[in-house]
Amino acid sequence: MIIIKSPREIELMKKAGEVVAKVFKALEGNIHPGMSTQDVADISEKVIRSNGAYPTFLNYSGYPGAVCVSVNDEIVHGIPSKKRILRDGDIVSVDVGATLGGYIGDACRTYPVGIVKESTLRLIEVTKQSFFEGCKFAKPGNRLGDISHAIQEYCEKNGYSLIREYTGHGVGSHLHEDPYVPNYGPAGSGPLLKEGMTLAIEPMVAEGHFAIRLMKDGWTAKTRDGKLSCHYENSIVITKDGYEILTKLKEEI
Ligand code: MF3
Ligand code: CO
């Protein structure tokens, strides 16, 4: 069952979403070679807690980190570690959840570490843009599959593939609510979009094949072929005539 949020609930989700955006603001320009994935998580957790929020992912289904930090061929759910040092040329995805006032904001950004290849920057850019290509269809009357299809089409047109095992999702007072939001599939399929639906849309884009491998830690998912994977996510709300991003700073338009 897809839960439609009231205007009051959407305001609360914006407050939680703003905390997530503040984390990215703190990380931007501060990711550098030599720091550990634990350092990235520590900065993130500090921002979350100093804003009176709680790191949603911590202890969620037993997940041990405050945020997820995934490097290079790691797709999602990388566990922060002091031993994992970022090197020049890496990419690092930071997936952040913040719970505030009983509601959740969920978003992810992928950052280049130091100087990265031109082709790597292109992967980051296409992944981000695919989110916005999908959101062009985020309005009442369209179907969820219209968003999914647009993401897939845009990424595949650019020579990349979409991870199948992990999807976006409804978000609200729970991290994962109905519906699943796949990053692939036929247009015109799935539930009708309605005003007040809140969705976390999160394309996970592989430079090579989309097949995955789950690590022994039970969380970290990697590409089977060892090629790069990139992740971009925002929580959004369907409005009367389109959508609004919830995981953004107040001053942003
Ligand atoms: N954005 C991810 C998701 O929606 C992060 C979840 S991490 C977990 O699945 F640890 F909380 F599962
Ligand atoms: Co999510």
PDB file of C-alpha atoms and ligand atoms in Angstrom:
ATOM      1  CA  MET A   1       0.000   0.000   0.000  1.00  0.00           C
ATOM      2  CA  ILE A   2       1.400   3.362  -1.023  1.00  0.00           C
ATOM      3  CA  ILE A   3       1.042   5.927   1.757  1.00  0.00           C
ATOM      4  CA  ILE A   4      -0.027   9.404   0.624  1.00  0.00           C
ATOM      5  CA  LYS A   5       1.523  12.073   2.855  1.00  0.00           C
ATOM      6  CA  SER A   6      -0.324  15.079   4.253  1.00  0.00           C
ATOM      7  CA  PRO A   7       1.101  18.595   3.778  1.00  0.00           C
ATOM      8  CA  ARG A   8       2.241  18.462   7.415  1.00  0.00           C
ATOM      9  CA  GLU A   9       4.104  15.210   6.841  1.00  0.00           C
ATOM     10  CA  ILE A  10       5.737  16.624   3.725  1.00  0.00           C
ATOM     11  CA  GLU A  11       6.988  19.600   5.737  1.00  0.00           C
ATOM     12  CA  LEU A  12       8.549  17.183   8.233  1.00  0.00           C
ATOM     13  CA  MET A  13      10.142  15.218   5.398  1.00  0.00           C
ATOM     14  CA  LYS A  14      11.638  18.437   4.041  1.00  0.00           C
ATOM     15  CA  LYS A  15      13.227  19.090   7.434  1.00  0.00           C
ATOM     16  CA  ALA A  16      14.749  15.598   7.478  1.00  0.00           C
ATOM     17  CA  GLY A  17      15.772  15.999   3.837  1.00  0.00           C
ATOM     18  CA  GLU A  18      17.526  19.246   4.579  1.00  0.00           C
ATOM     19  CA  VAL A  19      19.759  17.507   7.113  1.00  0.00           C
ATOM     20  CA  VAL A  20      20.792  15.039   4.394  1.00  0.00           C
ATOM     21  CA  ALA A  21      21.588  17.940   2.055  1.00  0.00           C
ATOM     22  CA  LYS A  22      23.704  19.534   4.792  1.00  0.00           C
ATOM     23  CA  VAL A  23      25.788  16.360   4.928  1.00  0.00           C
ATOM     24  CA  PHE A  24      26.579  16.654   1.221  1.00  0.00           C
ATOM     25  CA  LYS A  25      27.400  20.311   1.657  1.00  0.00           C
ATOM     26  CA  ALA A  26      29.905  19.346   4.369  1.00  0.00           C
ATOM     27  CA  LEU A  27      31.423  16.594   2.202  1.00  0.00           C
ATOM     28  CA  GLU A  28      31.701  18.606  -1.009  1.00  0.00           C
ATOM     29  CA  GLY A  29      35.265  19.711  -1.583  1.00  0.00           C
ATOM     30  CA  ASN A  30      36.406  17.760   1.475  1.00  0.00           C
ATOM     31  CA  ILE A  31      36.783  14.301  -0.056  1.00  0.00           C
ATOM     32  CA  HIS A  32      40.485  13.749  -0.690  1.00  0.00           C
ATOM     33  CA  PRO A  33      43.033  10.969  -1.191  1.00  0.00           C
ATOM     34  CA  GLY A  34      44.329   9.541   2.101  1.00  0.00           C
ATOM     35  CA  MET A  35      41.105   9.742   4.065  1.00  0.00           C
ATOM     36  CA  SER A  36      39.321   6.552   5.084  1.00  0.00           C
ATOM     37  CA  THR A  37      35.716   5.612   4.382  1.00  0.00           C
ATOM     38  CA  GLN A  38      35.271   5.816   8.175  1.00  0.00           C
ATOM     39  CA  ASP A  39      36.413   9.473   8.032  1.00  0.00           C
ATOM     40  CA  VAL A  40      33.683  10.113   5.438  1.00  0.00           C
ATOM     41  CA  ALA A  41      31.103   8.430   7.694  1.00  0.00           C
ATOM     42  CA  ASP A  42      32.287  10.365  10.760  1.00  0.00           C
ATOM     43  CA  ILE A  43      31.873  13.737   9.037  1.00  0.00           C
ATOM     44  CA  SER A  44      28.408  12.659   7.868  1.00  0.00           C
ATOM     45  CA  GLU A  45      27.295  11.376  11.266  1.00  0.00           C
ATOM     46  CA  LYS A  46      28.455  14.563  12.974  1.00  0.00           C
ATOM     47  CA  VAL A  47      26.321  16.725  10.682  1.00  0.00           C
ATOM     48  CA  ILE A  48      23.298  14.450  11.143  1.00  0.00           C
ATOM     49  CA  ARG A  49      23.495  14.405  14.936  1.00  0.00           C
ATOM     50  CA  SER A  50      24.378  18.088  15.345  1.00  0.00           C
ATOM     51  CA  ASN A  51      21.130  18.851  13.509  1.00  0.00           C
ATOM     52  CA  GLY A  52      19.161  16.813  16.040  1.00  0.00           C
ATOM     53  CA  ALA A  53      18.591  13.945  13.611  1.00  0.00           C
ATOM     54  CA  TYR A  54      19.452  10.244  13.798  1.00  0.00           C
ATOM     55  CA  PRO A  55      21.432   8.314  11.155  1.00  0.00           C
ATOM     56  CA  THR A  56      18.610   6.173   9.746  1.00  0.00           C
ATOM     57  CA  PHE A  57      20.786   3.354   8.425  1.00  0.00           C
ATOM     58  CA  LEU A  58      22.591   2.672  11.723  1.00  0.00           C
ATOM     59  CA  ASN A  59      21.296  -0.701  12.992  1.00  0.00           C
ATOM     60  CA  TYR A  60      18.695  -0.844  10.199  1.00  0.00           C
ATOM     61  CA  SER A  61      18.341  -4.610   9.661  1.00  0.00           C
ATOM     62  CA  GLY A  62      21.650  -4.832  11.519  1.00  0.00           C
ATOM     63  CA  TYR A  63      23.589  -2.491   9.203  1.00  0.00           C
ATOM     64  CA  PRO A  64      26.648  -1.398  11.238  1.00  0.00           C
ATOM     65  CA  GLY A  65      27.427   2.054   9.764  1.00  0.00           C
ATOM     66  CA  ALA A  66      25.928   5.534  10.181  1.00  0.00           C
ATOM     67  CA  VAL A  67      25.934   5.971   6.384  1.00  0.00           C
ATOM     68  CA  CYS A  68      26.939   3.768   3.445  1.00  0.00           C
ATOM     69  CA  VAL A  69      30.282   4.497   1.787  1.00  0.00           C
ATOM     70  CA  SER A  70      30.916   2.524  -1.417  1.00  0.00           C
ATOM     71  CA  VAL A  71      34.138   2.796  -3.441  1.00  0.00           C
ATOM     72  CA  ASN A  72      34.692   2.111  -7.188  1.00  0.00           C
ATOM     73  CA  ASP A  73      33.204  -1.312  -8.069  1.00  0.00           C
ATOM     74  CA  GLU A  74      31.167  -1.325  -4.849  1.00  0.00           C
ATOM     75  CA  ILE A  75      27.591  -0.561  -5.833  1.00  0.00           C
ATOM     76  CA  VAL A  76      25.822  -0.007  -2.513  1.00  0.00           C
ATOM     77  CA  HIS A  77      25.927  -0.621   1.246  1.00  0.00           C
ATOM     78  CA  GLY A  78      29.704  -0.318   1.653  1.00  0.00           C
ATOM     79  CA  ILE A  79      30.508  -0.447   5.364  1.00  0.00           C
ATOM     80  CA  PRO A  80      32.706   2.413   6.622  1.00  0.00           C
ATOM     81  CA  SER A  81      36.169   1.251   7.639  1.00  0.00           C
ATOM     82  CA  LYS A  82      39.321   2.891   8.980  1.00  0.00           C
ATOM     83  CA  LYS A  83      41.308   0.489   6.820  1.00  0.00           C
ATOM     84  CA  ARG A  84      39.693   1.496   3.540  1.00  0.00           C
ATOM     85  CA  ILE A  85      41.725   4.453   2.321  1.00  0.00           C
ATOM     86  CA  LEU A  86      40.556   6.557  -0.617  1.00  0.00           C
ATOM     87  CA  ARG A  87      43.122   6.943  -3.386  1.00  0.00           C
ATOM     88  CA  ASP A  88      43.592   9.387  -6.200  1.00  0.00           C
ATOM     89  CA  GLY A  89      41.356   8.348  -9.113  1.00  0.00           C
ATOM     90  CA  ASP A  90      38.726   6.536  -6.994  1.00  0.00           C
ATOM     91  CA  ILE A  91      35.051   7.351  -6.855  1.00  0.00           C
ATOM     92  CA  VAL A  92      33.116   7.197  -3.611  1.00  0.00           C
ATOM     93  CA  SER A  93      29.342   7.001  -3.137  1.00  0.00           C
ATOM     94  CA  VAL A  94      27.955   8.324   0.124  1.00  0.00           C
ATOM     95  CA  ASP A  95      24.402   7.180   0.844  1.00  0.00           C
ATOM     96  CA  VAL A  96      22.826   9.148   3.678  1.00  0.00           C
ATOM     97  CA  GLY A  97      19.625   8.673   5.685  1.00  0.00           C
ATOM     98  CA  ALA A  98      18.491  11.107   8.382  1.00  0.00           C
ATOM     99  CA  THR A  99      15.494  10.637  10.663  1.00  0.00           C
ATOM    100  CA  LEU A 100      14.054  13.815  12.163  1.00  0.00           C
ATOM    101  CA  GLY A 101      10.635  14.306  13.764  1.00  0.00           C
ATOM    102  CA  GLY A 102       9.732  10.734  12.861  1.00  0.00           C
ATOM    103  CA  TYR A 103      10.339  11.180   9.123  1.00  0.00           C
ATOM    104  CA  ILE A 104      13.208  10.204   6.875  1.00  0.00           C
ATOM    105  CA  GLY A 105      15.286  11.803   4.151  1.00  0.00           C
ATOM    106  CA  ASP A 106      17.336   9.442   1.950  1.00  0.00           C
ATOM    107  CA  ALA A 107      19.813  10.523  -0.728  1.00  0.00           C
ATOM    108  CA  CYS A 108      23.173   9.612  -2.243  1.00  0.00           C
ATOM    109  CA  ARG A 109      25.993  11.393  -4.065  1.00  0.00           C
ATOM    110  CA  THR A 110      29.068   9.999  -5.807  1.00  0.00           C
ATOM    111  CA  TYR A 111      32.282  12.033  -5.551  1.00  0.00           C
ATOM    112  CA  PRO A 112      35.532  11.828  -7.494  1.00  0.00           C
ATOM    113  CA  VAL A 113      38.630  11.434  -5.290  1.00  0.00           C
ATOM    114  CA  GLY A 114      41.485  13.650  -6.462  1.00  0.00           C
ATOM    115  CA  ILE A 115      41.978  13.550 -10.225  1.00  0.00           C
ATOM    116  CA  VAL A 116      39.843  10.944 -12.005  1.00  0.00           C
ATOM    117  CA  LYS A 117      39.663   9.843 -15.636  1.00  0.00           C
ATOM    118  CA  GLU A 118      37.456  11.781 -18.050  1.00  0.00           C
ATOM    119  CA  SER A 119      35.388   8.622 -18.599  1.00  0.00           C
ATOM    120  CA  THR A 120      34.788   8.379 -14.843  1.00  0.00           C
ATOM    121  CA  LEU A 121      33.514  11.948 -14.660  1.00  0.00           C
ATOM    122  CA  ARG A 122      31.162  11.091 -17.501  1.00  0.00           C
ATOM    123  CA  LEU A 123      29.785   8.111 -15.551  1.00  0.00           C
ATOM    124  CA  ILE A 124      29.116  10.377 -12.558  1.00  0.00           C
ATOM    125  CA  GLU A 125      27.422  12.981 -14.744  1.00  0.00           C
ATOM    126  CA  VAL A 126      25.238  10.491 -16.651  1.00  0.00           C
ATOM    127  CA  THR A 127      24.149   8.810 -13.403  1.00  0.00           C
ATOM    128  CA  LYS A 128      23.085  12.151 -11.932  1.00  0.00           C
ATOM    129  CA  GLN A 129      21.343  13.223 -15.120  1.00  0.00           C
ATOM    130  CA  SER A 130      19.468   9.907 -15.332  1.00  0.00           C
ATOM    131  CA  PHE A 131      17.758  10.801 -12.049  1.00  0.00           C
ATOM    132  CA  PHE A 132      16.514  14.044 -13.618  1.00  0.00           C
ATOM    133  CA  GLU A 133      15.537  12.280 -16.857  1.00  0.00           C
ATOM    134  CA  GLY A 134      13.377   9.937 -14.758  1.00  0.00           C
ATOM    135  CA  CYS A 135      11.898  12.849 -12.809  1.00  0.00           C
ATOM    136  CA  LYS A 136      10.656  14.451 -16.025  1.00  0.00           C
ATOM    137  CA  PHE A 137       7.906  11.825 -15.761  1.00  0.00           C
ATOM    138  CA  ALA A 138       7.284  12.360 -12.042  1.00  0.00           C
ATOM    139  CA  LYS A 139       3.791  13.850 -12.066  1.00  0.00           C
ATOM    140  CA  PRO A 140       0.232  12.771 -11.322  1.00  0.00           C
ATOM    141  CA  GLY A 141      -1.323  10.706 -14.081  1.00  0.00           C
ATOM    142  CA  ASN A 142       1.935   9.108 -15.193  1.00  0.00           C
ATOM    143  CA  ARG A 143       2.926   5.651 -14.047  1.00  0.00           C
ATOM    144  CA  LEU A 144       5.924   4.675 -11.965  1.00  0.00           C
ATOM    145  CA  GLY A 145       7.287   2.652 -14.896  1.00  0.00           C
ATOM    146  CA  ASP A 146       7.550   5.862 -16.918  1.00  0.00           C
ATOM    147  CA  ILE A 147      10.214   7.079 -14.471  1.00  0.00           C
ATOM    148  CA  SER A 148      11.997   3.706 -14.440  1.00  0.00           C
ATOM    149  CA  HIS A 149      11.993   3.468 -18.210  1.00  0.00           C
ATOM    150  CA  ALA A 150      13.381   6.974 -18.721  1.00  0.00           C
ATOM    151  CA  ILE A 151      16.282   6.234 -16.331  1.00  0.00           C
ATOM    152  CA  GLN A 152      17.109   2.997 -18.124  1.00  0.00           C
ATOM    153  CA  GLU A 153      16.843   4.462 -21.598  1.00  0.00           C
ATOM    154  CA  TYR A 154      19.092   7.417 -20.812  1.00  0.00           C
ATOM    155  CA  CYS A 155      21.816   5.302 -19.181  1.00  0.00           C
ATOM    156  CA  GLU A 156      21.797   2.577 -21.816  1.00  0.00           C
ATOM    157  CA  LYS A 157      21.909   5.170 -24.594  1.00  0.00           C
ATOM    158  CA  ASN A 158      25.127   6.344 -22.944  1.00  0.00           C
ATOM    159  CA  GLY A 159      26.592   2.826 -22.937  1.00  0.00           C
ATOM    160  CA  TYR A 160      25.977   1.906 -19.285  1.00  0.00           C
ATOM    161  CA  SER A 161      23.789  -0.683 -17.562  1.00  0.00           C
ATOM    162  CA  LEU A 162      21.386  -0.581 -14.617  1.00  0.00           C
ATOM    163  CA  ILE A 163      21.718  -2.671 -11.488  1.00  0.00           C
ATOM    164  CA  ARG A 164      18.695  -4.968 -11.086  1.00  0.00           C
ATOM    165  CA  GLU A 165      18.910  -6.256  -7.495  1.00  0.00           C
ATOM    166  CA  TYR A 166      18.589  -2.874  -5.803  1.00  0.00           C
ATOM    167  CA  THR A 167      15.868  -0.328  -6.442  1.00  0.00           C
ATOM    168  CA  GLY A 168      14.448   2.929  -5.195  1.00  0.00           C
ATOM    169  CA  HIS A 169      11.458   2.858  -2.877  1.00  0.00           C
ATOM    170  CA  GLY A 170       8.717   4.758  -1.147  1.00  0.00           C
ATOM    171  CA  VAL A 171      10.005   6.688   1.868  1.00  0.00           C
ATOM    172  CA  GLY A 172       8.308   8.355   4.846  1.00  0.00           C
ATOM    173  CA  SER A 173       8.178   7.382   8.493  1.00  0.00           C
ATOM    174  CA  HIS A 174       9.801   4.155   7.307  1.00  0.00           C
ATOM    175  CA  LEU A 175      12.948   3.969   5.192  1.00  0.00           C
ATOM    176  CA  HIS A 176      11.485   1.469   2.763  1.00  0.00           C
ATOM    177  CA  GLU A 177       7.794   1.840   1.956  1.00  0.00           C
ATOM    178  CA  ASP A 178       5.794   0.760  -1.082  1.00  0.00           C
ATOM    179  CA  PRO A 179       6.314   0.973  -3.987  1.00  0.00           C
ATOM    180  CA  TYR A 180       9.593  -0.424  -5.283  1.00  0.00           C
ATOM    181  CA  VAL A 181      11.091   2.026  -7.771  1.00  0.00           C
ATOM    182  CA  PRO A 182      13.171   0.001 -10.247  1.00  0.00           C
ATOM    183  CA  ASN A 183      15.698   1.750 -12.472  1.00  0.00           C
ATOM    184  CA  TYR A 184      14.614  -0.266 -15.498  1.00  0.00           C
ATOM    185  CA  GLY A 185      11.403  -1.599 -17.024  1.00  0.00           C
ATOM    186  CA  PRO A 186       8.653  -0.793 -19.473  1.00  0.00           C
ATOM    187  CA  ALA A 187       6.998   2.606 -19.707  1.00  0.00           C
ATOM    188  CA  GLY A 188       3.297   2.639 -18.849  1.00  0.00           C
ATOM    189  CA  SER A 189       3.677  -0.063 -16.177  1.00  0.00           C
ATOM    190  CA  GLY A 190       3.282   0.039 -12.418  1.00  0.00           C
ATOM    191  CA  PRO A 191       1.148   2.178 -10.116  1.00  0.00           C
ATOM    192  CA  LEU A 192      -0.273   5.558 -11.087  1.00  0.00           C
ATOM    193  CA  LEU A 193       1.571   8.488  -9.556  1.00  0.00           C
ATOM    194  CA  LYS A 194      -0.513  10.621  -7.190  1.00  0.00           C
ATOM    195  CA  GLU A 195       0.007  13.911  -5.395  1.00  0.00           C
ATOM    196  CA  GLY A 196       1.534  13.311  -1.948  1.00  0.00           C
ATOM    197  CA  MET A 197       3.459  10.136  -2.832  1.00  0.00           C
ATOM    198  CA  THR A 198       7.037  10.304  -1.558  1.00  0.00           C
ATOM    199  CA  LEU A 199       9.690   8.326  -3.395  1.00  0.00           C
ATOM    200  CA  ALA A 200      13.421   7.733  -3.103  1.00  0.00           C
ATOM    201  CA  ILE A 201      14.666   7.474  -6.686  1.00  0.00           C
ATOM    202  CA  GLU A 202      18.158   6.042  -6.865  1.00  0.00           C
ATOM    203  CA  PRO A 203      19.761   4.940 -10.118  1.00  0.00           C
ATOM    204  CA  MET A 204      22.740   2.603  -9.593  1.00  0.00           C
ATOM    205  CA  VAL A 205      24.639   2.619 -12.863  1.00  0.00           C
ATOM    206  CA  ALA A 206      27.357   0.184 -13.921  1.00  0.00           C
ATOM    207  CA  GLU A 207      30.084   1.092 -16.376  1.00  0.00           C
ATOM    208  CA  GLY A 208      30.141  -2.551 -17.519  1.00  0.00           C
ATOM    209  CA  HIS A 209      27.684  -5.394 -16.925  1.00  0.00           C
ATOM    210  CA  PHE A 210      24.973  -5.104 -14.260  1.00  0.00           C
ATOM    211  CA  ALA A 211      25.631  -8.495 -12.630  1.00  0.00           C
ATOM    212  CA  ILE A 212      26.481  -8.214  -8.936  1.00  0.00           C
ATOM    213  CA  ARG A 213      28.371 -10.094  -6.255  1.00  0.00           C
ATOM    214  CA  LEU A 214      27.539  -9.852  -2.547  1.00  0.00           C
ATOM    215  CA  MET A 215      30.574  -9.683  -0.242  1.00  0.00           C
ATOM    216  CA  LYS A 216      31.087 -11.904   2.807  1.00  0.00           C
ATOM    217  CA  ASP A 217      30.118  -9.039   5.135  1.00  0.00           C
ATOM    218  CA  GLY A 218      26.548  -9.653   3.923  1.00  0.00           C
ATOM    219  CA  TRP A 219      26.092  -6.012   2.877  1.00  0.00           C
ATOM    220  CA  THR A 220      28.577  -4.734   0.321  1.00  0.00           C
ATOM    221  CA  ALA A 221      27.446  -5.367  -3.250  1.00  0.00           C
ATOM    222  CA  LYS A 222      30.038  -5.157  -6.035  1.00  0.00           C
ATOM    223  CA  THR A 223      29.890  -5.438  -9.796  1.00  0.00           C
ATOM    224  CA  ARG A 224      30.821  -8.961 -10.871  1.00  0.00           C
ATOM    225  CA  ASP A 225      33.110  -7.681 -13.628  1.00  0.00           C
ATOM    226  CA  GLY A 226      34.968  -5.337 -11.259  1.00  0.00           C
ATOM    227  CA  LYS A 227      34.084  -2.244 -13.276  1.00  0.00           C
ATOM    228  CA  LEU A 228      32.900   0.998 -11.716  1.00  0.00           C
ATOM    229  CA  SER A 229      29.430   1.577 -10.346  1.00  0.00           C
ATOM    230  CA  CYS A 230      27.898   4.948  -9.582  1.00  0.00           C
ATOM    231  CA  HIS A 231      24.896   5.961  -7.443  1.00  0.00           C
ATOM    232  CA  TYR A 232      22.769   9.090  -7.249  1.00  0.00           C
ATOM    233  CA  GLU A 233      19.617   9.490  -5.158  1.00  0.00           C
ATOM    234  CA  ASN A 234      17.109  11.999  -3.871  1.00  0.00           C
ATOM    235  CA  SER A 235      13.826  11.695  -1.996  1.00  0.00           C
ATOM    236  CA  ILE A 236      11.031  13.490  -3.864  1.00  0.00           C
ATOM    237  CA  VAL A 237       7.344  14.254  -3.413  1.00  0.00           C
ATOM    238  CA  ILE A 238       4.813  14.132  -6.243  1.00  0.00           C
ATOM    239  CA  THR A 239       3.071  17.529  -6.351  1.00  0.00           C
ATOM    240  CA  LYS A 240      -0.075  18.749  -8.101  1.00  0.00           C
ATOM    241  CA  ASP A 241       1.703  19.203 -11.410  1.00  0.00           C
ATOM    242  CA  GLY A 242       5.136  17.617 -11.025  1.00  0.00           C
ATOM    243  CA  TYR A 243       7.539  16.906  -8.197  1.00  0.00           C
ATOM    244  CA  GLU A 244       9.728  18.552  -5.621  1.00  0.00           C
ATOM    245  CA  ILE A 245      13.053  17.335  -4.240  1.00  0.00           C
ATOM    246  CA  LEU A 246      12.899  16.856  -0.456  1.00  0.00           C
ATOM    247  CA  THR A 247      16.617  16.238   0.134  1.00  0.00           C
ATOM    248  CA  LYS A 248      17.786  19.766  -0.614  1.00  0.00           C
ATOM    249  CA  LEU A 249      18.869  22.878   1.240  1.00  0.00           C
ATOM    250  CA  LYS A 250      16.224  25.486   1.964  1.00  0.00           C
ATOM    251  CA  GLU A 251      17.980  28.157  -0.063  1.00  0.00           C
ATOM    252  CA  GLU A 252      18.054  25.931  -3.125  1.00  0.00           C
ATOM    253  CA  ILE A 253      15.229  26.352  -5.619  1.00  0.00           C
TER     254      ILE A 253
HETATM  255  N1  MF3 B   1      19.554   4.213   0.157  1.00  0.00           N
HETATM  256  C1  MF3 B   1      19.770   2.853   0.555  1.00  0.00           C
HETATM  257  C2  MF3 B   1      18.480   2.099   0.465  1.00  0.00           C
HETATM  258  O1  MF3 B   1      17.476   2.716   0.318  1.00  0.00           O
HETATM  259  C3  MF3 B   1      20.420   2.773   1.865  1.00  0.00           C
HETATM  260  C4  MF3 B   1      19.961   1.749   2.822  1.00  0.00           C
HETATM  261  S1  MF3 B   1      21.284   1.291   3.777  1.00  0.00           S
HETATM  262  C5  MF3 B   1      20.698   0.305   5.002  1.00  0.00           C
HETATM  263  O2  MF3 B   1      18.433   0.888   0.500  1.00  0.00           O
HETATM  264  F1  MF3 B   1      21.678  -0.068   5.653  1.00  0.00           F
HETATM  265  F2  MF3 B   1      19.923   1.014   5.754  1.00  0.00           F
HETATM  266  F3  MF3 B   1      20.023  -0.705   4.478  1.00  0.00           F
HETATM  267 CO    CO B   2      17.235   4.678  -0.699  1.00  0.00          CO
END
